[in-house]
Short mmCIF file of C-alpha atoms in Angstrom, two decimals:
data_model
loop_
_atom_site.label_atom_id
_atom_site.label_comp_id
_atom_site.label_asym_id
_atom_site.label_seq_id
_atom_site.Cartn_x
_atom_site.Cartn_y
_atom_site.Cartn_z
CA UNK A 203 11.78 10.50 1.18
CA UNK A 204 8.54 10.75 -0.75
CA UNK A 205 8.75 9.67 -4.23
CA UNK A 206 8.32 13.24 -6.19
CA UNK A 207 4.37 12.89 -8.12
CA UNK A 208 4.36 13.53 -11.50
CA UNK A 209 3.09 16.72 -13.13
CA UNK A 210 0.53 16.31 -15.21
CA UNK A 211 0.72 19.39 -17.35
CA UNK A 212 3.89 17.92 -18.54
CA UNK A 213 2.39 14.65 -19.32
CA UNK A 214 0.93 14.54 -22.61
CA UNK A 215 -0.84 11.83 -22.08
CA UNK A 216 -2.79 13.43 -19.37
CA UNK A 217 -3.30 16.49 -21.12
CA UNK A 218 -6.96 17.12 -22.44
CA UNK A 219 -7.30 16.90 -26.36
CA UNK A 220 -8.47 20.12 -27.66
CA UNK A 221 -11.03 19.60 -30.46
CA UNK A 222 -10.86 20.32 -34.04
CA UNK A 223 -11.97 23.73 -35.11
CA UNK A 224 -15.76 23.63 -37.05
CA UNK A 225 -15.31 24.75 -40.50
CA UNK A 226 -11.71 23.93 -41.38
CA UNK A 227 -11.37 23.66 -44.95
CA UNK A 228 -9.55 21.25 -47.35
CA UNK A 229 -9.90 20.40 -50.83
CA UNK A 230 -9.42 17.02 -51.81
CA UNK A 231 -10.33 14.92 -54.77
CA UNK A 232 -12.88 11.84 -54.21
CA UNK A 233 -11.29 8.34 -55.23
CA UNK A 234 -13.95 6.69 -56.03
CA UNK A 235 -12.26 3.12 -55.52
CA UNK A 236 -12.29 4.60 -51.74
CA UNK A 237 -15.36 5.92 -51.30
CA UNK A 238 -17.01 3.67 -48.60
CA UNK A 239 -20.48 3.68 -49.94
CA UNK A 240 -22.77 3.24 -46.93
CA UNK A 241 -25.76 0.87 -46.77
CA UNK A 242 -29.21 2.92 -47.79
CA UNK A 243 -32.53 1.97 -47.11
CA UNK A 244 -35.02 4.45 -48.27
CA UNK A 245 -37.72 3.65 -45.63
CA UNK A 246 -40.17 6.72 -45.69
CA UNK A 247 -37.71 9.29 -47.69
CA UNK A 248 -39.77 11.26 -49.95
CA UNK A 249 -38.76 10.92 -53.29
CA UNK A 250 -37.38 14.27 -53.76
CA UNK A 251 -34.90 14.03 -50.78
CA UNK A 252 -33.62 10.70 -51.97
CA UNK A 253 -30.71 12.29 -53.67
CA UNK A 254 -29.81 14.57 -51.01
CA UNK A 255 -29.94 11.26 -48.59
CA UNK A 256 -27.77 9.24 -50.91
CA UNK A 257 -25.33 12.08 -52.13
CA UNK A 258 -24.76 13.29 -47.82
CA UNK A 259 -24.17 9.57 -46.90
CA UNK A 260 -21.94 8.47 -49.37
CA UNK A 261 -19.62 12.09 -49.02
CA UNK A 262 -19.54 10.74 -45.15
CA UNK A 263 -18.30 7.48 -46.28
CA UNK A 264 -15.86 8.79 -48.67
CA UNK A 265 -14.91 10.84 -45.67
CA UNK A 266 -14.11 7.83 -43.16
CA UNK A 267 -10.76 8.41 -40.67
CA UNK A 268 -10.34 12.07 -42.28
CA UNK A 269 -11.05 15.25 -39.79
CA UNK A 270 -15.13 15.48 -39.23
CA UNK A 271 -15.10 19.40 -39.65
CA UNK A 272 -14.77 20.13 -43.14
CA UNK A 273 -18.24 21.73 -43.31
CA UNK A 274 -17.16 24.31 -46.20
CA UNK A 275 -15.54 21.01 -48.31
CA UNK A 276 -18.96 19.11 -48.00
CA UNK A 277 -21.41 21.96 -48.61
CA UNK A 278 -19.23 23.06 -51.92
CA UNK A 279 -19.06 19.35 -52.87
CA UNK A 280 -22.57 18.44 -51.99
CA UNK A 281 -23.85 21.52 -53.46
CA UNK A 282 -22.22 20.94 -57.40
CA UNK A 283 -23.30 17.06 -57.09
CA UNK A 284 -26.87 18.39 -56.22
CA UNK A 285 -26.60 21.04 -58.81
CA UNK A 286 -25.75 18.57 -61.54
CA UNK A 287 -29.22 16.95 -61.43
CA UNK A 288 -30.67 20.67 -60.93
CA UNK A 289 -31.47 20.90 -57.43
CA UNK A 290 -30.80 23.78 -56.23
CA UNK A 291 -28.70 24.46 -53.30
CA UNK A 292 -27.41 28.07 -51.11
CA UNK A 293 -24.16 27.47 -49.09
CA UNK A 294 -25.55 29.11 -44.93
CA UNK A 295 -23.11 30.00 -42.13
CA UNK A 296 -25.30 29.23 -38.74
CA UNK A 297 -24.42 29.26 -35.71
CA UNK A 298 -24.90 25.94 -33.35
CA UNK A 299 -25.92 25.36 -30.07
CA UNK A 300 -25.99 21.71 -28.51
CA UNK A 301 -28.49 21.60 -25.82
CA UNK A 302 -27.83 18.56 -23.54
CA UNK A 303 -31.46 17.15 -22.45
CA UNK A 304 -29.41 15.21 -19.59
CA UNK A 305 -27.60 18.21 -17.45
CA UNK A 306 -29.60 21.08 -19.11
CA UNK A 307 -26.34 22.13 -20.64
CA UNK A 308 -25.87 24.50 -23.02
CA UNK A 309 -23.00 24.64 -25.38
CA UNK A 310 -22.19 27.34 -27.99
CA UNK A 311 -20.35 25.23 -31.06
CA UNK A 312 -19.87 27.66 -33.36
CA UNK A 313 -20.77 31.67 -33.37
CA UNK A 314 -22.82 33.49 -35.18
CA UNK A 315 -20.46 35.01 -37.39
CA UNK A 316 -17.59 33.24 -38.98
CA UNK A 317 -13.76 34.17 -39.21
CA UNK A 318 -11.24 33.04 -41.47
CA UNK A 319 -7.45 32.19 -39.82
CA UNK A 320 -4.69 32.29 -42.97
CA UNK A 321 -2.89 29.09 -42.09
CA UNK A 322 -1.08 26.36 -44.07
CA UNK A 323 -1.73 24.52 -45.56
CA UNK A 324 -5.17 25.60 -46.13
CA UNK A 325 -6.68 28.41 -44.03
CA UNK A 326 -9.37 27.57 -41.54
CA UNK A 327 -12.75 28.44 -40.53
CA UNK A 328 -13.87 29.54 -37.33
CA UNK A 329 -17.54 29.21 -37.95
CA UNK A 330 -20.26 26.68 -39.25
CA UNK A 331 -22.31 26.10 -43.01
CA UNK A 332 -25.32 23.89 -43.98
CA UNK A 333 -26.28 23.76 -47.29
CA UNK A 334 -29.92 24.14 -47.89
CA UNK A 335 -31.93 23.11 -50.69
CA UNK A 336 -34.68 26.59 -50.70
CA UNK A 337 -36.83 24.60 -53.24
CA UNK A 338 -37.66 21.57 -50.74
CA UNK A 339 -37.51 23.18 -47.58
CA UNK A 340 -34.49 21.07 -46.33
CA UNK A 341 -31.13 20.88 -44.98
CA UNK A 342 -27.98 19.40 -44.85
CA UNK A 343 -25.46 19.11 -42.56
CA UNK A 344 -22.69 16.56 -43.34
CA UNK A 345 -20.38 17.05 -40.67
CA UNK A 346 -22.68 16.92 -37.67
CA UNK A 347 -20.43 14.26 -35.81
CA UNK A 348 -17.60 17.14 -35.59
CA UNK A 349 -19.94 18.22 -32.62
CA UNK A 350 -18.61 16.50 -29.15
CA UNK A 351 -20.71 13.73 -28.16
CA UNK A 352 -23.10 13.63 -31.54
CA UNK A 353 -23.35 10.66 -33.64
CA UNK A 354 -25.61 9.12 -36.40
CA UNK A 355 -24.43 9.99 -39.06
CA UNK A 356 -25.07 13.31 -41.76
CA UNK A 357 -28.29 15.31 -40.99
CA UNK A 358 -30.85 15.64 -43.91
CA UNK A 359 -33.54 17.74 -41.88
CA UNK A 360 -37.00 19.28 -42.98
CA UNK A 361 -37.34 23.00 -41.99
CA UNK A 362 -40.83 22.68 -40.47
CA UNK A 363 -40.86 24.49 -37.64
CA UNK A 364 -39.52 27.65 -35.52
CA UNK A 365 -36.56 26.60 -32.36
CA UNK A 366 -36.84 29.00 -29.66
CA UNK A 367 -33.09 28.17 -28.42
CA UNK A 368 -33.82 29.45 -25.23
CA UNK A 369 -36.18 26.70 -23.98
CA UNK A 370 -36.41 24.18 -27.14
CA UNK A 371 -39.99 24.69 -27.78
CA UNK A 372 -41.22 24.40 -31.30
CA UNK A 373 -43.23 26.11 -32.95
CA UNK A 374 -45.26 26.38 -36.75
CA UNK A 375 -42.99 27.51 -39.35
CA UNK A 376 -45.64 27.60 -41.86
CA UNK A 377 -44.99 31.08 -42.89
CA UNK A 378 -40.95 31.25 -43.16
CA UNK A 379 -41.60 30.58 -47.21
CA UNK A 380 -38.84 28.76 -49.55
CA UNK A 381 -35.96 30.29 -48.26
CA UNK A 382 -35.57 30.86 -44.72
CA UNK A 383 -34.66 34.01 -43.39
CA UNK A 384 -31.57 35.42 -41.29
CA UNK A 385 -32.25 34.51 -37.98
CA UNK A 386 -34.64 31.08 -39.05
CA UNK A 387 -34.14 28.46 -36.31
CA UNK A 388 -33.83 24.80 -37.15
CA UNK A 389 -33.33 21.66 -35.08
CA UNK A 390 -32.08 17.98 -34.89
CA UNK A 391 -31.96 15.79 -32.36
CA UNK A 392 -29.45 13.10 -31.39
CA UNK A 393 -29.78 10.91 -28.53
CA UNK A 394 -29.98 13.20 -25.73
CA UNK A 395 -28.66 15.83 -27.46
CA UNK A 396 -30.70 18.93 -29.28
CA UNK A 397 -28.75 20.65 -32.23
CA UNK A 398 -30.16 24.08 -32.98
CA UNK A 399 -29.50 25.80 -35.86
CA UNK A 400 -29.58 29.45 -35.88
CA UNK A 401 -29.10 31.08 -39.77
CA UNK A 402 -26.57 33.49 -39.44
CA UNK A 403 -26.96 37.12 -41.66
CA UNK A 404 -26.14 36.69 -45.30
CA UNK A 405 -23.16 38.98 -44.47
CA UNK A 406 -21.62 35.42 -42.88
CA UNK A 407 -22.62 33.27 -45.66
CA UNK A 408 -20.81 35.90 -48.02
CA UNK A 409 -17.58 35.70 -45.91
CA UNK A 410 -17.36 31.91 -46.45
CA UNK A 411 -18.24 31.91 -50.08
CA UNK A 412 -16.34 34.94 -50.84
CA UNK A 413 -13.37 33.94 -49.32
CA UNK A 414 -9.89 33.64 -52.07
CA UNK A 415 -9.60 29.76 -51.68
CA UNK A 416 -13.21 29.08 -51.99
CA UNK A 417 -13.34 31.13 -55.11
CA UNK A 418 -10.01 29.72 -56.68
CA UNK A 419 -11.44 26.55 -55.65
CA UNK A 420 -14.94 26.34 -57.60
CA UNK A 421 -13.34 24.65 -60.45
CA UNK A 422 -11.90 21.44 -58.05
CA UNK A 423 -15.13 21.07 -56.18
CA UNK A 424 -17.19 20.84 -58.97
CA UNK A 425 -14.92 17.98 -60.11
CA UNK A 426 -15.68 16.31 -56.29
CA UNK A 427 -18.88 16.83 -56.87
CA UNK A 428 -18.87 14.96 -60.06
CA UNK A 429 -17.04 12.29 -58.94
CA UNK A 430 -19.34 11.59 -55.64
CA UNK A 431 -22.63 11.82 -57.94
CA UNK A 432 -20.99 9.77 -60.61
CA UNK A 433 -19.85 6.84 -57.16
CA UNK A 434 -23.51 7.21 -56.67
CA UNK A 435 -25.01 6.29 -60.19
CA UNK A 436 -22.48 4.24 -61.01
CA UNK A 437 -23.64 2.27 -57.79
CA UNK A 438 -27.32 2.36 -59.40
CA UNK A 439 -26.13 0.64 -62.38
CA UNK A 440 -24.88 -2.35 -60.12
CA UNK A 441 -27.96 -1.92 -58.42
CA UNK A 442 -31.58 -2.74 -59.86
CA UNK A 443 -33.67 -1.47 -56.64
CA UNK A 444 -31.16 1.94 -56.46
CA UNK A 445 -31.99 2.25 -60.08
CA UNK A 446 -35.70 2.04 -59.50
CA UNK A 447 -35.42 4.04 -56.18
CA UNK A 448 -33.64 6.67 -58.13
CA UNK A 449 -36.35 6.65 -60.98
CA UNK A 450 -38.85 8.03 -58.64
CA UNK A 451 -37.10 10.98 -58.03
CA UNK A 452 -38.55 14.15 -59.55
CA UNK A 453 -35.44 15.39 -61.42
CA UNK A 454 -35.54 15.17 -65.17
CA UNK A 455 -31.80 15.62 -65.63
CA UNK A 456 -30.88 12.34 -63.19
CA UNK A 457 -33.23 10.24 -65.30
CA UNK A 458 -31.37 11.32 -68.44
CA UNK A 459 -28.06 10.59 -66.74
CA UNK A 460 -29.28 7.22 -65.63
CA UNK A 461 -30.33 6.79 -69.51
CA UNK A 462 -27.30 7.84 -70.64
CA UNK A 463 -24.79 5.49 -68.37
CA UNK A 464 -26.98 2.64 -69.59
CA UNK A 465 -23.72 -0.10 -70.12
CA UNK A 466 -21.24 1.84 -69.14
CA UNK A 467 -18.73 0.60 -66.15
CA UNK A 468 -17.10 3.47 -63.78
CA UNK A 469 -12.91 3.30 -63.54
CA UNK A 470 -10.47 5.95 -61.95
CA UNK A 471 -8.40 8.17 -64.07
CA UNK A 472 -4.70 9.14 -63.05
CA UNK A 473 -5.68 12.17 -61.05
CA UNK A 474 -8.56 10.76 -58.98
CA UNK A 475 -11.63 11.39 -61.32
CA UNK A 476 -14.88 9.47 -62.03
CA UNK A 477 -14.39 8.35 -65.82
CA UNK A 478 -17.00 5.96 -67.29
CA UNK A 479 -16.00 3.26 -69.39
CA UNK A 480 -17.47 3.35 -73.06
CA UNK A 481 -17.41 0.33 -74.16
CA UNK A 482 -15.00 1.30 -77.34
CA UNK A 483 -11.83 2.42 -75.90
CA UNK A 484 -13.31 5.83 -74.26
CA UNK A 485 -13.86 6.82 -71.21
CA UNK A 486 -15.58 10.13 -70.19
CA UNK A 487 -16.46 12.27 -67.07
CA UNK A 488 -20.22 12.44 -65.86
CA UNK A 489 -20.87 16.53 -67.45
CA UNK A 490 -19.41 15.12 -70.90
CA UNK A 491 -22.31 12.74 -72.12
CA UNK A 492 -24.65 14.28 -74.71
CA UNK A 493 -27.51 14.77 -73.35
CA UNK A 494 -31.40 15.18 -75.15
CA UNK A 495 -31.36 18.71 -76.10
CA UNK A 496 -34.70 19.22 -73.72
CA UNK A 497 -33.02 17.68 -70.76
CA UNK A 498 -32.95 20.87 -67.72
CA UNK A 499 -29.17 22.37 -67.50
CA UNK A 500 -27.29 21.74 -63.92
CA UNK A 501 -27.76 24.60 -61.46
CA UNK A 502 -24.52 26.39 -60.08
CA UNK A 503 -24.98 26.54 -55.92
CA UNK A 504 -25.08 29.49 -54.19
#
């Protein structure tokens, strides 16, 4: 008698792994005696996107074995870090196609228009955000890698140019102006894979940023925020090229910051926050130091 095969839907081992939902969203606190700081080389960065650069790698690195699609945790996070220094940042839902340059392939990531599933612990996103930065032209997407077969790392990208989806021609996007418009397309590619960006309506930004946990939330991301910019200049005092590098940047309020941490030494409080070490016994968050009176106040993101 034939020995009976085994069935492989009840073999879990055989089964196929279904992949993590883009969007889902989490709140967490950044340790900063975890936070994995990655090796950065500023090579041709332009001064002004050295901060965005820094602050996207070092959230990834803070971020290493958790789930990759926590897009809504990094923009919010990202965006108060950013806003600290006054760069100002918008929270965009997109939708994502990854274009295989291999097979031709075409594969739909995330649609055009988000929707929220009430879960626990935390509800989820089914949908996509990048945070752009309207005054620079740029992008960010820190959990690019939650996309099958991507790697490389966060994507910092320049909106330049106009993605016809379709056939992944590119075209002069001169004319979109600071902020780009419903519909914009951008695009980054990785390997052999093309990720195109399409910007969703505002409508699908507003149902991400207007959803009950990301409002109740604002408070605890700005603290994450905090704590990754305060990882990163704390690094910069260690650091005498990061503290140059950083000098070059065009932001008033970071040079102030850097002024003000002059001596200081970074140390974790109880509940997971950035404090920096006085000198005399004190220890204070980052948005406590006094600050010149004509130093530029931090921007809230959008």
């Amino acid at each position: 008698m034939a020995a009976k095969r085994p069935n492989p839907k009840k073999d879990k081992s055989a089964r196929r792994r279904r992949g993590p939902k883009p969007g889902a969203f989490s709140l967490g606190v950044l340790d900063p005696s975890n936070a994995g700081l990655a090796q950065f080389s500023a090579g041709d960065t332009p001064p002004e996107a050295v901060m965005p650069v820094f602050l996207a790698m070092t959230w990834a690195g803070s971020q290493s074995g958790q789930r990759a699609n926590r897009c809504v945790d990094a923009c919010r996070t990202l965006g108060y870090a950013l806003g600290e220094i006054g760069v100002v940042t918008e929270l965009r839902a997109t939708e994502v196609i990854v274009h295989d340059r291999r097979t031709g392939a075409m594969t739909r990531c995330a649609p055009e228009m988000p929707t929220w599933r009430d879960v626990e612990p935390l509800p989820e996103l089914n949908g996509h955000c990048i945070l752009t930065l309207p005054e620079q032209g740029r992008w960010i997407d820190a959990t690019i890698e939650q996309f099958p077969g991507v790697r490389g790392g966060p994507a910092v990208g320049r909106c330049g140019g106009i993605v016809d989806p379709r056939t992944g021609a590119v075209m002069a996007g001169d004319a979109l102006g600071p902020r780009l418009p419903q519909g914009a397309h951008v695009a980054i590619g990785r390997g052999h894979l093309m990720l195109l960006y399409t910007l969703s309506p505002d409508e699908a930004s507003a149902r991400i940023t207007g959803h009950h946990m990301i409002r109740h939330t604002a408070e605890e991301h700005r603290r994450t925020g905090l704590n990754l910019l305060s990882v990163v200049l704390a690094r910069a005092g260690e650091s005498a090229h990061l503290a140059a590098l950083l000098r070059t940047t065009p932001h008033p309020r970071l040079h102030a910051l850097l002024d003000a941490l002059a001596g200081t030494s970074l140390r974790r409080a109880a509940n997971g926050d950035a404090l920096f070490d006085l000198g005399d016994g004190h220890a204070v968050r980052l948005d406590e130091f006094d600050l010149p009176a004509d130093t530029p106040s931090p921007v809230t993101p959008a």
